[in-house]
């Protein structure tokens, strides 16, 4: 049984994600961390409550157990809504098992990263946003892609940082982080990202787009910081990706 195979993995491994072969099919077992409470976490959770800046909102201050339970609950809900997220097939307090969703966008050969796929990726976040869920930390390693006769299928994973009842700023932040991480795939052109972003725009409310425009204006005023870093450390890729993302957003929202 899938559950008993997964529970053996959970009992014999540290927290993490492990592949599981079962009756010739591939699954993934996510094993929860321990529920240690520590003082630093408690203090930072209090500080996070005071934080007036939604942009920096995070679940990172919660216990590993709370983050795991949150991810599991939200994945089940989103899958029931028919959204493109990893499907949970078995679970327990310490683990959940998902259907194999392919390979990460990072690992996909460049020739398979077509405009159709890029639009599907942006739209996947758009569908979450339509249901007022923000992913929280879009990254190439959490965008899974598989191909079949019907074409490419996108599945979003890793919802530990996700936020229910997300406001416009958190949805806009998702797009900023997505554009930033896509900067690592240098063969994807600005035009490709712009056109996919406009597809996302069609899916979300106008206030989300306006919030993204406002965020872009704020960041435009701060790009000198990223440029300063590049003077000291010309190879700093985070700074380069921030500048790239801001440039794309400026063109899109002006
Ligand atoms: N359903 C899945 N299909 C394919 N690969 C998966 C799946 N779930 C997890 N993985 C792989 O495991 C990695 C880690 O999973 P993730 O849920 O992001 O955990 P973490 O919180 O450790 O980042 C992913 O980047 C991906 O390579
Ligand atoms: Mg991950």
mmCIF file of C-alpha atoms and ligand atoms in Angstrom:
data_model
loop_
_atom_site.group_PDB
_atom_site.id
_atom_site.type_symbol
_atom_site.label_atom_id
_atom_site.label_comp_id
_atom_site.label_asym_id
_atom_site.label_seq_id
_atom_site.Cartn_x
_atom_site.Cartn_y
_atom_site.Cartn_z
ATOM 1 C CA UNK A 1 0.000 0.000 0.000
ATOM 2 C CA UNK A 2 1.139 3.513 -0.785
ATOM 3 C CA UNK A 3 0.547 4.721 2.784
ATOM 4 C CA UNK A 4 2.623 1.955 4.394
ATOM 5 C CA UNK A 5 5.503 2.419 1.899
ATOM 6 C CA UNK A 6 5.449 6.158 2.608
ATOM 7 C CA UNK A 7 5.359 5.638 6.340
ATOM 8 C CA UNK A 8 8.514 3.473 6.142
ATOM 9 C CA UNK A 9 10.228 6.353 4.320
ATOM 10 C CA UNK A 10 8.977 8.848 6.919
ATOM 11 C CA UNK A 11 10.196 6.668 9.813
ATOM 12 C CA UNK A 12 13.654 6.167 8.389
ATOM 13 C CA UNK A 13 14.505 9.592 7.047
ATOM 14 C CA UNK A 14 15.102 13.157 8.094
ATOM 15 C CA UNK A 15 12.555 15.831 7.100
ATOM 16 C CA UNK A 16 12.651 16.324 3.336
ATOM 17 C CA UNK A 17 11.129 15.081 0.080
ATOM 18 C CA UNK A 18 11.824 11.550 -1.169
ATOM 19 C CA UNK A 19 10.891 9.728 -4.401
ATOM 20 C CA UNK A 20 8.852 6.539 -3.981
ATOM 21 C CA UNK A 21 8.363 3.844 -6.629
ATOM 22 C CA UNK A 22 5.106 1.989 -6.148
ATOM 23 C CA UNK A 23 3.612 -0.481 -8.644
ATOM 24 C CA UNK A 24 5.769 0.985 -11.416
ATOM 25 C CA UNK A 25 4.671 4.551 -10.811
ATOM 26 C CA UNK A 26 6.644 7.385 -9.244
ATOM 27 C CA UNK A 27 5.428 9.361 -6.204
ATOM 28 C CA UNK A 28 6.991 11.886 -3.846
ATOM 29 C CA UNK A 29 6.862 11.683 -0.055
ATOM 30 C CA UNK A 30 7.209 14.942 1.856
ATOM 31 C CA UNK A 31 8.299 14.270 5.435
ATOM 32 C CA UNK A 32 7.542 16.909 8.046
ATOM 33 C CA UNK A 33 10.123 18.500 10.300
ATOM 34 C CA UNK A 34 10.136 18.077 14.063
ATOM 35 C CA UNK A 35 7.948 20.263 16.171
ATOM 36 C CA UNK A 36 10.627 21.902 18.296
ATOM 37 C CA UNK A 37 9.712 25.233 19.743
ATOM 38 C CA UNK A 38 12.518 27.672 20.080
ATOM 39 C CA UNK A 39 12.898 31.091 21.574
ATOM 40 C CA UNK A 40 14.192 32.778 18.421
ATOM 41 C CA UNK A 41 11.133 31.595 16.515
ATOM 42 C CA UNK A 42 8.771 32.838 19.202
ATOM 43 C CA UNK A 43 10.412 36.258 19.259
ATOM 44 C CA UNK A 44 10.531 36.564 15.481
ATOM 45 C CA UNK A 45 6.860 35.548 15.257
ATOM 46 C CA UNK A 46 6.042 38.509 17.513
ATOM 47 C CA UNK A 47 8.134 40.861 15.385
ATOM 48 C CA UNK A 48 6.440 39.536 12.237
ATOM 49 C CA UNK A 49 3.070 40.525 13.721
ATOM 50 C CA UNK A 50 4.266 44.099 14.099
ATOM 51 C CA UNK A 51 5.575 44.195 10.565
ATOM 52 C CA UNK A 52 3.501 46.687 8.627
ATOM 53 C CA UNK A 53 5.044 45.707 5.310
ATOM 54 C CA UNK A 54 3.021 42.988 3.642
ATOM 55 C CA UNK A 55 5.820 42.509 1.124
ATOM 56 C CA UNK A 56 7.914 40.858 3.825
ATOM 57 C CA UNK A 57 5.123 38.646 5.200
ATOM 58 C CA UNK A 58 6.310 35.068 5.711
ATOM 59 C CA UNK A 59 5.316 31.792 7.395
ATOM 60 C CA UNK A 60 8.987 31.058 8.077
ATOM 61 C CA UNK A 61 8.570 31.924 11.745
ATOM 62 C CA UNK A 62 6.005 29.154 12.300
ATOM 63 C CA UNK A 63 7.025 25.745 13.598
ATOM 64 C CA UNK A 64 7.929 23.081 11.042
ATOM 65 C CA UNK A 65 4.830 21.148 12.081
ATOM 66 C CA UNK A 66 2.504 24.132 11.573
ATOM 67 C CA UNK A 67 4.039 24.858 8.164
ATOM 68 C CA UNK A 68 3.610 21.224 7.135
ATOM 69 C CA UNK A 69 -0.026 21.098 8.296
ATOM 70 C CA UNK A 70 -0.710 24.395 6.499
ATOM 71 C CA UNK A 71 0.796 23.135 3.241
ATOM 72 C CA UNK A 72 -1.174 19.899 3.378
ATOM 73 C CA UNK A 73 -4.505 21.635 4.070
ATOM 74 C CA UNK A 74 -4.032 24.188 1.330
ATOM 75 C CA UNK A 75 -2.907 21.621 -1.267
ATOM 76 C CA UNK A 76 -6.021 19.523 -0.596
ATOM 77 C CA UNK A 77 -8.278 22.580 -0.912
ATOM 78 C CA UNK A 78 -6.658 23.853 -4.099
ATOM 79 C CA UNK A 79 -6.712 20.435 -5.760
ATOM 80 C CA UNK A 80 -10.436 20.181 -4.961
ATOM 81 C CA UNK A 81 -10.933 23.503 -6.731
ATOM 82 C CA UNK A 82 -9.229 21.995 -9.798
ATOM 83 C CA UNK A 83 -6.167 24.244 -9.565
ATOM 84 C CA UNK A 84 -2.811 23.107 -10.988
ATOM 85 C CA UNK A 85 -1.177 21.968 -7.741
ATOM 86 C CA UNK A 86 0.418 18.699 -6.600
ATOM 87 C CA UNK A 87 -2.275 16.120 -5.813
ATOM 88 C CA UNK A 88 -2.051 14.433 -2.418
ATOM 89 C CA UNK A 89 -2.807 10.704 -2.677
ATOM 90 C CA UNK A 90 -2.062 9.599 0.876
ATOM 91 C CA UNK A 91 -1.165 11.362 4.082
ATOM 92 C CA UNK A 92 -0.519 11.099 7.768
ATOM 93 C CA UNK A 93 0.476 13.575 10.477
ATOM 94 C CA UNK A 94 4.134 13.342 9.489
ATOM 95 C CA UNK A 95 4.017 12.995 5.703
ATOM 96 C CA UNK A 96 2.036 13.357 2.507
ATOM 97 C CA UNK A 97 2.449 11.607 -0.816
ATOM 98 C CA UNK A 98 1.967 13.411 -4.132
ATOM 99 C CA UNK A 99 1.583 12.188 -7.664
ATOM 100 C CA UNK A 100 4.711 12.701 -9.780
ATOM 101 C CA UNK A 101 4.356 16.057 -11.543
ATOM 102 C CA UNK A 102 7.384 15.856 -13.832
ATOM 103 C CA UNK A 103 10.623 17.809 -13.637
ATOM 104 C CA UNK A 104 11.364 21.275 -12.308
ATOM 105 C CA UNK A 105 11.464 24.212 -14.701
ATOM 106 C CA UNK A 106 15.147 24.526 -13.782
ATOM 107 C CA UNK A 107 15.875 21.030 -15.152
ATOM 108 C CA UNK A 108 13.775 21.261 -18.312
ATOM 109 C CA UNK A 109 15.779 21.439 -21.580
ATOM 110 C CA UNK A 110 15.575 25.013 -22.995
ATOM 111 C CA UNK A 111 13.967 23.847 -26.260
ATOM 112 C CA UNK A 112 10.995 22.580 -24.247
ATOM 113 C CA UNK A 113 10.415 25.982 -22.643
ATOM 114 C CA UNK A 114 8.042 27.345 -25.259
ATOM 115 C CA UNK A 115 5.881 30.475 -25.105
ATOM 116 C CA UNK A 116 2.854 28.243 -24.584
ATOM 117 C CA UNK A 117 4.523 26.809 -21.463
ATOM 118 C CA UNK A 118 5.556 30.242 -20.157
ATOM 119 C CA UNK A 119 1.958 31.464 -20.488
ATOM 120 C CA UNK A 120 0.721 28.320 -18.697
ATOM 121 C CA UNK A 121 3.108 29.067 -15.834
ATOM 122 C CA UNK A 122 1.956 32.671 -15.415
ATOM 123 C CA UNK A 123 -1.677 31.584 -15.735
ATOM 124 C CA UNK A 124 -1.225 28.940 -13.024
ATOM 125 C CA UNK A 125 -0.372 31.706 -10.562
ATOM 126 C CA UNK A 126 -3.294 33.715 -11.957
ATOM 127 C CA UNK A 127 -5.727 30.895 -11.107
ATOM 128 C CA UNK A 128 -4.400 30.775 -7.533
ATOM 129 C CA UNK A 129 -4.792 34.547 -7.304
ATOM 130 C CA UNK A 130 -8.381 34.348 -8.570
ATOM 131 C CA UNK A 131 -9.032 32.195 -5.491
ATOM 132 C CA UNK A 132 -7.234 34.706 -3.260
ATOM 133 C CA UNK A 133 -4.296 32.422 -2.603
ATOM 134 C CA UNK A 134 -0.729 33.681 -2.965
ATOM 135 C CA UNK A 135 1.996 31.066 -3.418
ATOM 136 C CA UNK A 136 4.383 33.126 -1.337
ATOM 137 C CA UNK A 137 7.678 32.088 -2.879
ATOM 138 C CA UNK A 138 7.550 31.345 -6.611
ATOM 139 C CA UNK A 139 10.801 29.734 -7.795
ATOM 140 C CA UNK A 140 11.952 27.557 -10.704
ATOM 141 C CA UNK A 141 12.438 24.570 -8.361
ATOM 142 C CA UNK A 142 8.772 24.651 -7.348
ATOM 143 C CA UNK A 143 7.298 24.756 -10.859
ATOM 144 C CA UNK A 144 6.936 21.215 -12.161
ATOM 145 C CA UNK A 145 6.390 20.404 -15.835
ATOM 146 C CA UNK A 146 5.403 17.178 -17.550
ATOM 147 C CA UNK A 147 4.510 16.503 -21.164
ATOM 148 C CA UNK A 148 1.943 14.129 -22.626
ATOM 149 C CA UNK A 149 -0.084 13.873 -25.856
ATOM 150 C CA UNK A 150 -2.015 17.016 -24.936
ATOM 151 C CA UNK A 151 1.151 19.066 -24.430
ATOM 152 C CA UNK A 152 2.823 20.573 -21.377
ATOM 153 C CA UNK A 153 1.228 20.449 -17.926
ATOM 154 C CA UNK A 154 2.288 22.794 -15.163
ATOM 155 C CA UNK A 155 1.975 21.830 -11.489
ATOM 156 C CA UNK A 156 2.879 24.174 -8.662
ATOM 157 C CA UNK A 157 4.380 22.652 -5.518
ATOM 158 C CA UNK A 158 5.783 23.735 -2.153
ATOM 159 C CA UNK A 159 2.966 25.696 -0.509
ATOM 160 C CA UNK A 160 4.576 26.103 2.919
ATOM 161 C CA UNK A 161 4.768 29.861 2.418
ATOM 162 C CA UNK A 162 1.348 30.196 0.801
ATOM 163 C CA UNK A 163 -1.242 32.650 2.078
ATOM 164 C CA UNK A 164 -5.020 32.270 2.044
ATOM 165 C CA UNK A 165 -7.137 35.423 1.735
ATOM 166 C CA UNK A 166 -4.114 37.083 0.155
ATOM 167 C CA UNK A 167 -4.366 40.793 -0.583
ATOM 168 C CA UNK A 168 -3.388 42.437 -3.876
ATOM 169 C CA UNK A 169 0.118 43.137 -2.636
ATOM 170 C CA UNK A 170 0.841 39.474 -1.918
ATOM 171 C CA UNK A 171 -0.442 38.470 -5.357
ATOM 172 C CA UNK A 172 1.693 41.183 -6.984
ATOM 173 C CA UNK A 173 4.687 39.994 -4.934
ATOM 174 C CA UNK A 174 4.249 36.483 -6.400
ATOM 175 C CA UNK A 175 4.681 37.937 -9.892
ATOM 176 C CA UNK A 176 7.710 39.963 -8.892
ATOM 177 C CA UNK A 177 9.394 36.875 -7.386
ATOM 178 C CA UNK A 178 8.441 34.758 -10.398
ATOM 179 C CA UNK A 179 9.958 37.297 -12.812
ATOM 180 C CA UNK A 180 13.052 37.499 -10.636
ATOM 181 C CA UNK A 181 13.664 33.754 -10.611
ATOM 182 C CA UNK A 182 12.885 33.425 -14.325
ATOM 183 C CA UNK A 183 15.874 35.772 -14.809
ATOM 184 C CA UNK A 184 18.025 32.702 -14.151
ATOM 185 C CA UNK A 185 16.882 31.251 -17.472
ATOM 186 C CA UNK A 186 18.680 33.740 -19.698
ATOM 187 C CA UNK A 187 17.279 32.261 -22.923
ATOM 188 C CA UNK A 188 13.750 33.431 -22.048
ATOM 189 C CA UNK A 189 13.342 36.856 -23.656
ATOM 190 C CA UNK A 190 11.854 40.014 -22.181
ATOM 191 C CA UNK A 191 9.103 39.904 -24.844
ATOM 192 C CA UNK A 192 8.165 36.371 -23.815
ATOM 193 C CA UNK A 193 7.848 37.382 -20.165
ATOM 194 C CA UNK A 194 5.944 40.572 -21.020
ATOM 195 C CA UNK A 195 3.395 38.743 -23.095
ATOM 196 C CA UNK A 196 2.875 36.058 -20.409
ATOM 197 C CA UNK A 197 2.488 38.771 -17.772
ATOM 198 C CA UNK A 198 -0.301 40.344 -19.831
ATOM 199 C CA UNK A 199 -2.069 36.978 -19.880
ATOM 200 C CA UNK A 200 -1.849 36.901 -16.074
ATOM 201 C CA UNK A 201 -3.240 40.466 -16.015
ATOM 202 C CA UNK A 202 -6.386 39.206 -17.756
ATOM 203 C CA UNK A 203 -6.985 36.724 -14.934
ATOM 204 C CA UNK A 204 -6.678 39.060 -11.953
ATOM 205 C CA UNK A 205 -8.693 42.044 -10.742
ATOM 206 C CA UNK A 206 -7.595 45.479 -11.850
ATOM 207 C CA UNK A 207 -6.560 46.462 -8.308
ATOM 208 C CA UNK A 208 -3.970 43.661 -8.353
ATOM 209 C CA UNK A 209 -2.498 45.077 -11.557
ATOM 210 C CA UNK A 210 -2.554 48.600 -10.094
ATOM 211 C CA UNK A 211 -0.806 47.318 -6.976
ATOM 212 C CA UNK A 212 1.874 45.701 -9.139
ATOM 213 C CA UNK A 213 2.335 49.035 -10.928
ATOM 214 C CA UNK A 214 2.669 50.833 -7.613
ATOM 215 C CA UNK A 215 5.154 48.234 -6.335
ATOM 216 C CA UNK A 216 7.146 48.751 -9.537
ATOM 217 C CA UNK A 217 7.298 52.521 -8.969
ATOM 218 C CA UNK A 218 8.554 51.971 -5.408
ATOM 219 C CA UNK A 219 11.179 49.476 -6.542
ATOM 220 C CA UNK A 220 12.295 51.751 -9.400
ATOM 221 C CA UNK A 221 13.327 54.288 -6.763
ATOM 222 C CA UNK A 222 15.382 51.640 -4.980
ATOM 223 C CA UNK A 223 17.234 50.130 -7.934
ATOM 224 C CA UNK A 224 20.301 52.231 -7.037
ATOM 225 C CA UNK A 225 20.818 49.777 -4.151
ATOM 226 C CA UNK A 226 21.030 46.807 -6.509
ATOM 227 C CA UNK A 227 23.309 48.848 -8.798
ATOM 228 C CA UNK A 228 25.588 49.656 -5.844
ATOM 229 C CA UNK A 229 25.846 45.962 -5.005
ATOM 230 C CA UNK A 230 26.795 45.255 -8.633
ATOM 231 C CA UNK A 231 29.628 47.802 -8.439
ATOM 232 C CA UNK A 232 31.089 45.972 -5.448
ATOM 233 C CA UNK A 233 30.120 42.465 -6.607
ATOM 234 C CA UNK A 234 29.622 42.501 -10.401
ATOM 235 C CA UNK A 235 28.608 38.825 -10.382
ATOM 236 C CA UNK A 236 25.801 39.203 -7.813
ATOM 237 C CA UNK A 237 22.990 37.454 -9.613
ATOM 238 C CA UNK A 238 20.200 38.448 -7.201
ATOM 239 C CA UNK A 239 20.857 42.118 -7.949
ATOM 240 C CA UNK A 240 20.887 41.460 -11.687
ATOM 241 C CA UNK A 241 17.604 39.556 -11.472
ATOM 242 C CA UNK A 242 15.962 42.299 -9.384
ATOM 243 C CA UNK A 243 16.976 44.934 -11.953
ATOM 244 C CA UNK A 244 15.734 42.757 -14.825
ATOM 245 C CA UNK A 245 12.383 42.137 -13.129
ATOM 246 C CA UNK A 246 11.918 45.850 -12.405
ATOM 247 C CA UNK A 247 12.745 46.711 -16.043
ATOM 248 C CA UNK A 248 10.155 44.256 -17.371
ATOM 249 C CA UNK A 249 7.534 45.515 -14.917
ATOM 250 C CA UNK A 250 8.256 49.127 -15.834
ATOM 251 C CA UNK A 251 7.573 48.419 -19.501
ATOM 252 C CA UNK A 252 4.454 46.387 -18.652
ATOM 253 C CA UNK A 253 2.866 48.813 -16.224
ATOM 254 C CA UNK A 254 3.823 52.210 -17.673
HETATM 255 N N1 LIG B 1 4.821 15.933 -6.957
HETATM 256 C C1 LIG B 1 6.093 16.060 -7.306
HETATM 257 N N2 LIG B 1 6.489 15.696 -8.559
HETATM 258 C C2 LIG B 1 7.770 15.798 -8.943
HETATM 259 N N3 LIG B 1 8.776 16.254 -8.153
HETATM 260 C C3 LIG B 1 8.459 16.628 -6.890
HETATM 261 C C4 LIG B 1 7.106 16.572 -6.403
HETATM 262 N N4 LIG B 1 7.102 17.005 -5.132
HETATM 263 C C5 LIG B 1 8.386 17.328 -4.830
HETATM 264 N N5 LIG B 1 9.206 17.103 -5.879
HETATM 265 C C6 LIG B 1 10.669 17.328 -5.915
HETATM 266 O O1 LIG B 1 11.161 17.538 -4.600
HETATM 267 C C7 LIG B 1 11.689 18.867 -4.450
HETATM 268 C C8 LIG B 1 11.355 19.423 -3.079
HETATM 269 O O2 LIG B 1 9.942 19.477 -2.895
HETATM 270 P P1 LIG B 1 9.257 20.712 -2.142
HETATM 271 O O3 LIG B 1 7.827 20.395 -1.903
HETATM 272 O O4 LIG B 1 9.581 21.949 -2.884
HETATM 273 O O5 LIG B 1 10.016 20.676 -0.729
HETATM 274 P P2 LIG B 1 10.951 21.722 0.012
HETATM 275 O O6 LIG B 1 10.051 22.399 0.978
HETATM 276 O O7 LIG B 1 11.969 20.847 0.642
HETATM 277 O O8 LIG B 1 11.531 22.671 -1.010
HETATM 278 C C9 LIG B 1 11.111 19.669 -5.606
HETATM 279 O O9 LIG B 1 11.914 20.771 -5.976
HETATM 280 C C10 LIG B 1 11.025 18.597 -6.703
HETATM 281 O O10 LIG B 1 12.284 18.404 -7.300
HETATM 282 MG MG1 LIG B 2 10.823 23.627 -2.727
#
